[in-house]
Amino acid sequence: MDSYIVSDDLQQHLHQTGGEHSHDEEGNKMFGFIVFLLSESVIFLSFFAGYIIYKITTPNWLPAGVSGLEIKEPAINTVILVASSFVIYLAERELQRHNLWKYRLFLLATMAMGSYFLFGQAVEWSHLAFGFTTGTFGGMFYLLTGFHGLHVFTGILLQLIILVRSFIPGNYDSGHYGVNATSLFWHFVDVIWIVLFILIYVWQ
């Protein structure tokens, strides 16, 4: 009888210890991912600073024959991209409630909204009257929007990966690090675009 009690206590202790170890490991991974996002922020901030300096100090900022950028369609794309942050938040919440099908549905919706944003950006590029080598503005415009678009594409790929992994039995037994990190990356991408939209389209 006593041996069974000791055995049960030992199993409970090992289970708690394993859970704490798993929690610490997930926390360390998330901390590392946040550091990565901070390093990405430094890159974007350097681009922002360069854009502002060039815009202020360059007399003929816009390419010849270009009076400004169309803001209507980019504004619509911005609303859709920003709204997708709320949608991926809903996906996280449904996962916490163990409702996998709603989680997958919201995740698919987020991917669709991000894809629409990229499509809208591609359409905008195809109608612009200047290219990457058309003056300082042309180079900065394509560099900033293209680099951000690459991050959006990466975010969609990450969402596709966690969507596929959601069909693996027991995938979430050790935590939701992959989902939380992907969601955080998506929020980061959205915030960066808000700054870009203000710099490029609002401040003309």
Tab-separated table of N, CA and C in Angstrom, residues 52-138:
chain	number	residue	atom	x	y	z
A	52	ILE	N	13.122	59.272	-44.250
A	52	ILE	CA	12.806	60.619	-43.756
A	52	ILE	C	13.921	61.598	-44.119
A	53	ILE	N	15.166	61.174	-43.930
A	53	ILE	CA	16.293	62.062	-44.228
A	53	ILE	C	16.347	62.398	-45.713
A	54	TYR	N	16.197	61.376	-46.556
A	54	TYR	CA	16.225	61.622	-47.994
A	54	TYR	C	15.071	62.519	-48.433
A	55	LYS	N	13.901	62.311	-47.857
A	55	LYS	CA	12.730	63.107	-48.259
A	55	LYS	C	12.922	64.573	-47.883
A	56	ILE	N	13.488	64.813	-46.710
A	56	ILE	CA	13.672	66.187	-46.241
A	56	ILE	C	14.779	66.910	-47.011
A	57	THR	N	15.823	66.170	-47.361
A	57	THR	CA	17.005	66.814	-47.946
A	57	THR	C	17.059	66.768	-49.468
A	58	THR	N	16.178	66.023	-50.103
A	58	THR	CA	16.195	65.920	-51.569
A	58	THR	C	15.230	66.926	-52.184
A	59	PRO	N	15.724	67.880	-52.971
A	59	PRO	CA	14.856	68.917	-53.565
A	59	PRO	C	13.761	68.324	-54.459
A	60	ASN	N	14.164	67.517	-55.435
A	60	ASN	CA	13.200	66.902	-56.344
A	60	ASN	C	12.944	65.465	-55.884
A	61	TRP	N	12.095	65.345	-54.892
A	61	TRP	CA	11.885	64.051	-54.240
A	61	TRP	C	11.144	63.068	-55.144
A	62	LEU	N	10.044	63.494	-55.712
A	62	LEU	CA	9.251	62.613	-56.575
A	62	LEU	C	9.855	62.545	-57.978
A	63	PRO	N	9.690	61.396	-58.644
A	63	PRO	CA	10.194	61.266	-60.021
A	63	PRO	C	9.503	62.259	-60.950
A	64	ALA	N	10.166	62.565	-62.052
A	64	ALA	CA	9.608	63.508	-63.021
A	64	ALA	C	8.267	63.000	-63.552
A	65	GLY	N	7.286	63.886	-63.574
A	65	GLY	CA	5.963	63.531	-64.069
A	65	GLY	C	5.062	62.883	-63.040
A	66	VAL	N	5.552	62.666	-61.824
A	66	VAL	CA	4.757	62.044	-60.751
A	66	VAL	C	4.455	63.103	-59.702
A	67	SER	N	3.159	63.357	-59.484
A	67	SER	CA	2.762	64.374	-58.510
A	67	SER	C	2.447	63.787	-57.148
A	68	GLY	N	2.270	62.491	-57.081
A	68	GLY	CA	1.951	61.843	-55.814
A	68	GLY	C	1.463	60.421	-56.036
A	69	LEU	N	1.166	59.749	-54.956
A	69	LEU	CA	0.700	58.371	-55.021
A	69	LEU	C	-0.800	58.291	-54.774
A	70	GLU	N	-1.455	57.382	-55.459
A	70	GLU	CA	-2.871	57.114	-55.213
A	70	GLU	C	-3.001	56.470	-53.835
A	71	ILE	N	-3.911	56.984	-53.020
A	71	ILE	CA	-4.006	56.518	-51.639
A	71	ILE	C	-5.219	55.622	-51.373
A	72	LYS	N	-6.214	55.644	-52.260
A	72	LYS	CA	-7.458	54.925	-51.997
A	72	LYS	C	-7.242	53.419	-51.864
A	73	GLU	N	-6.664	52.799	-52.893
A	73	GLU	CA	-6.470	51.350	-52.857
A	73	GLU	C	-5.504	50.917	-51.757
A	74	PRO	N	-4.360	51.615	-51.577
A	74	PRO	CA	-3.486	51.260	-50.452
A	74	PRO	C	-4.176	51.381	-49.094
A	75	ALA	N	-5.099	52.358	-48.980
A	75	ALA	CA	-5.830	52.512	-47.722
A	75	ALA	C	-6.736	51.304	-47.471
A	76	ILE	N	-7.382	50.812	-48.531
A	76	ILE	CA	-8.226	49.620	-48.402
A	76	ILE	C	-7.382	48.411	-48.005
A	77	ASN	N	-6.234	48.266	-48.664
A	77	ASN	CA	-5.332	47.169	-48.322
A	77	ASN	C	-4.863	47.272	-46.870
A	78	THR	N	-4.644	48.498	-46.413
A	78	THR	CA	-4.205	48.715	-45.036
A	78	THR	C	-5.274	48.277	-44.045
A	79	VAL	N	-6.506	48.647	-44.319
A	79	VAL	CA	-7.612	48.246	-43.431
A	79	VAL	C	-7.714	46.731	-43.360
A	80	ILE	N	-7.574	46.077	-44.502
A	80	ILE	CA	-7.678	44.611	-44.538
A	80	ILE	C	-6.537	43.967	-43.766
A	81	LEU	N	-5.321	44.482	-43.951
A	81	LEU	CA	-4.171	43.901	-43.257
A	81	LEU	C	-4.270	44.115	-41.751
A	82	VAL	N	-4.644	45.309	-41.341
A	82	VAL	CA	-4.774	45.590	-39.907
A	82	VAL	C	-5.892	44.755	-39.291
A	83	ALA	N	-6.996	44.599	-40.015
A	83	ALA	CA	-8.106	43.786	-39.517
A	83	ALA	C	-7.695	42.328	-39.353
A	84	SER	N	-6.737	41.875	-40.174
A	84	SER	CA	-6.300	40.479	-40.077
A	84	SER	C	-5.623	40.192	-38.738
A	85	SER	N	-5.088	41.218	-38.087
A	85	SER	CA	-4.499	41.032	-36.758
A	85	SER	C	-5.572	40.606	-35.762
A	86	PHE	N	-6.741	41.213	-35.884
A	86	PHE	CA	-7.854	40.845	-35.004
A	86	PHE	C	-8.326	39.428	-35.314
A	87	VAL	N	-8.314	39.057	-36.584
A	87	VAL	CA	-8.767	37.726	-36.981
A	87	VAL	C	-7.826	36.645	-36.446
A	88	ILE	N	-6.507	36.875	-36.521
A	88	ILE	CA	-5.571	35.869	-36.018
A	88	ILE	C	-5.631	35.800	-34.487
A	89	TYR	N	-6.014	36.918	-33.846
A	89	TYR	CA	-6.250	36.889	-32.404
A	89	TYR	C	-7.429	35.977	-32.072
A	90	LEU	N	-8.476	36.048	-32.891
A	90	LEU	CA	-9.621	35.164	-32.697
A	90	LEU	C	-9.210	33.704	-32.890
A	91	ALA	N	-8.294	33.457	-33.830
A	91	ALA	CA	-7.800	32.097	-34.043
A	91	ALA	C	-7.097	31.587	-32.792
A	92	GLU	N	-6.250	32.423	-32.197
A	92	GLU	CA	-5.556	32.044	-30.954
A	92	GLU	C	-6.552	31.731	-29.846
A	93	ARG	N	-7.576	32.553	-29.742
A	93	ARG	CA	-8.568	32.357	-28.680
A	93	ARG	C	-9.325	31.059	-28.854
A	94	GLU	N	-9.674	30.716	-30.094
A	94	GLU	CA	-10.382	29.461	-30.339
A	94	GLU	C	-9.488	28.257	-30.061
A	95	LEU	N	-8.194	28.388	-30.301
A	95	LEU	CA	-7.271	27.299	-29.983
A	95	LEU	C	-7.203	27.082	-28.478
A	96	GLN	N	-7.190	28.175	-27.717
A	96	GLN	CA	-7.179	28.071	-26.261
A	96	GLN	C	-8.454	27.399	-25.740
A	97	ARG	N	-9.524	27.543	-26.492
A	97	ARG	CA	-10.798	26.907	-26.130
A	97	ARG	C	-10.893	25.482	-26.686
A	98	HIS	N	-9.810	25.026	-27.338
A	98	HIS	CA	-9.730	23.678	-27.913
A	98	HIS	C	-10.752	23.460	-29.037
A	99	ASN	N	-11.110	24.561	-29.706
A	99	ASN	CA	-12.014	24.476	-30.857
A	99	ASN	C	-11.162	24.568	-32.119
A	100	LEU	N	-10.656	23.414	-32.550
A	100	LEU	CA	-9.698	23.393	-33.641
A	100	LEU	C	-10.287	23.859	-34.971
A	101	TRP	N	-11.535	23.506	-35.237
A	101	TRP	CA	-12.098	23.865	-36.541
A	101	TRP	C	-12.302	25.371	-36.684
A	102	LYS	N	-12.748	26.031	-35.622
A	102	LYS	CA	-12.866	27.490	-35.676
A	102	LYS	C	-11.490	28.132	-35.746
A	103	TYR	N	-10.528	27.538	-35.037
A	103	TYR	CA	-9.147	28.025	-35.105
A	103	TYR	C	-8.634	27.977	-36.540
A	104	ARG	N	-8.850	26.870	-37.203
A	104	ARG	CA	-8.396	26.721	-38.590
A	104	ARG	C	-9.128	27.680	-39.524
A	105	LEU	N	-10.417	27.892	-39.256
A	105	LEU	CA	-11.200	28.793	-40.095
A	105	LEU	C	-10.681	30.223	-40.002
A	106	PHE	N	-10.436	30.683	-38.783
A	106	PHE	CA	-9.910	32.040	-38.604
A	106	PHE	C	-8.494	32.155	-39.166
A	107	LEU	N	-7.724	31.098	-39.053
A	107	LEU	CA	-6.369	31.113	-39.596
A	107	LEU	C	-6.399	31.213	-41.123
A	108	LEU	N	-7.300	30.469	-41.742
A	108	LEU	CA	-7.460	30.554	-43.193
A	108	LEU	C	-7.902	31.955	-43.613
A	109	ALA	N	-8.785	32.558	-42.820
A	109	ALA	CA	-9.237	33.913	-43.125
A	109	ALA	C	-8.078	34.901	-43.042
A	110	THR	N	-7.215	34.733	-42.050
A	110	THR	CA	-6.041	35.603	-41.920
A	110	THR	C	-5.128	35.459	-43.125
A	111	MET	N	-4.897	34.216	-43.549
A	111	MET	CA	-4.056	33.963	-44.716
A	111	MET	C	-4.655	34.595	-45.971
A	112	ALA	N	-5.974	34.510	-46.106
A	112	ALA	CA	-6.647	35.088	-47.267
A	112	ALA	C	-6.511	36.609	-47.272
A	113	MET	N	-6.627	37.226	-46.112
A	113	MET	CA	-6.503	38.683	-46.013
A	113	MET	C	-5.077	39.132	-46.318
A	114	GLY	N	-4.096	38.371	-45.833
A	114	GLY	CA	-2.710	38.690	-46.138
A	114	GLY	C	-2.414	38.522	-47.621
A	115	SER	N	-2.984	37.476	-48.227
A	115	SER	CA	-2.791	37.247	-49.664
A	115	SER	C	-3.437	38.359	-50.483
A	116	TYR	N	-4.591	38.829	-50.033
A	116	TYR	CA	-5.253	39.935	-50.728
A	116	TYR	C	-4.383	41.190	-50.672
A	117	PHE	N	-3.753	41.408	-49.543
A	117	PHE	CA	-2.860	42.565	-49.396
A	117	PHE	C	-1.716	42.483	-50.403
A	118	LEU	N	-1.086	41.311	-50.499
A	118	LEU	CA	0.016	41.138	-51.444
A	118	LEU	C	-0.459	41.312	-52.884
A	119	PHE	N	-1.640	40.795	-53.185
A	119	PHE	CA	-2.201	40.956	-54.528
A	119	PHE	C	-2.432	42.431	-54.830
A	120	GLY	N	-2.990	43.142	-53.853
A	120	GLY	CA	-3.234	44.572	-54.042
A	120	GLY	C	-1.940	45.338	-54.249
A	121	GLN	N	-0.903	44.943	-53.540
A	121	GLN	CA	0.391	45.599	-53.703
A	121	GLN	C	0.973	45.328	-55.089
A	122	ALA	N	0.815	44.090	-55.561
A	122	ALA	CA	1.303	43.734	-56.896
A	122	ALA	C	0.574	44.534	-57.977
A	123	VAL	N	-0.735	44.692	-57.807
A	123	VAL	CA	-1.520	45.474	-58.771
A	123	VAL	C	-1.063	46.929	-58.761
A	124	GLU	N	-0.817	47.461	-57.565
A	124	GLU	CA	-0.343	48.845	-57.466
A	124	GLU	C	0.997	49.006	-58.183
A	125	TRP	N	1.913	48.083	-57.924
A	125	TRP	CA	3.224	48.159	-58.570
A	125	TRP	C	3.109	48.164	-60.098
A	126	SER	N	2.194	47.343	-60.600
A	126	SER	CA	2.067	47.204	-62.048
A	126	SER	C	1.538	48.475	-62.723
A	127	HIS	N	0.918	49.358	-61.938
A	127	HIS	CA	0.346	50.575	-62.515
A	127	HIS	C	1.164	51.823	-62.196
A	128	LEU	N	2.269	51.679	-61.491
A	128	LEU	CA	3.071	52.843	-61.135
A	128	LEU	C	3.857	53.344	-62.345
A	129	ALA	N	4.063	54.656	-62.384
A	129	ALA	CA	4.756	55.276	-63.521
A	129	ALA	C	6.257	55.369	-63.297
A	130	PHE	N	6.764	54.741	-62.258
A	130	PHE	CA	8.197	54.778	-61.971
A	130	PHE	C	8.650	53.395	-61.508
A	131	GLY	N	9.949	53.176	-61.626
A	131	GLY	CA	10.515	51.892	-61.242
A	131	GLY	C	11.505	52.011	-60.109
A	132	PHE	N	12.200	50.906	-59.815
A	132	PHE	CA	13.143	50.866	-58.694
A	132	PHE	C	14.312	51.821	-58.899
A	133	THR	N	14.697	52.031	-60.149
A	133	THR	CA	15.859	52.881	-60.448
A	133	THR	C	15.464	54.309	-60.815
A	134	THR	N	14.189	54.645	-60.610
A	134	THR	CA	13.726	55.994	-60.952
A	134	THR	C	13.930	56.933	-59.772
A	135	GLY	N	15.117	57.437	-59.634
A	135	GLY	CA	15.404	58.399	-58.583
A	135	GLY	C	15.441	57.780	-57.186
A	136	THR	N	15.722	58.636	-56.220
A	136	THR	CA	15.808	58.190	-54.821
A	136	THR	C	14.464	57.697	-54.312
A	137	PHE	N	13.415	58.415	-54.666
A	137	PHE	CA	12.087	58.016	-54.200
A	137	PHE	C	11.712	56.626	-54.709
A	138	GLY	N	11.958	56.372	-56.002
A	138	GLY	CA	11.630	55.069	-56.570
A	138	GLY	C	12.349	53.945	-55.848
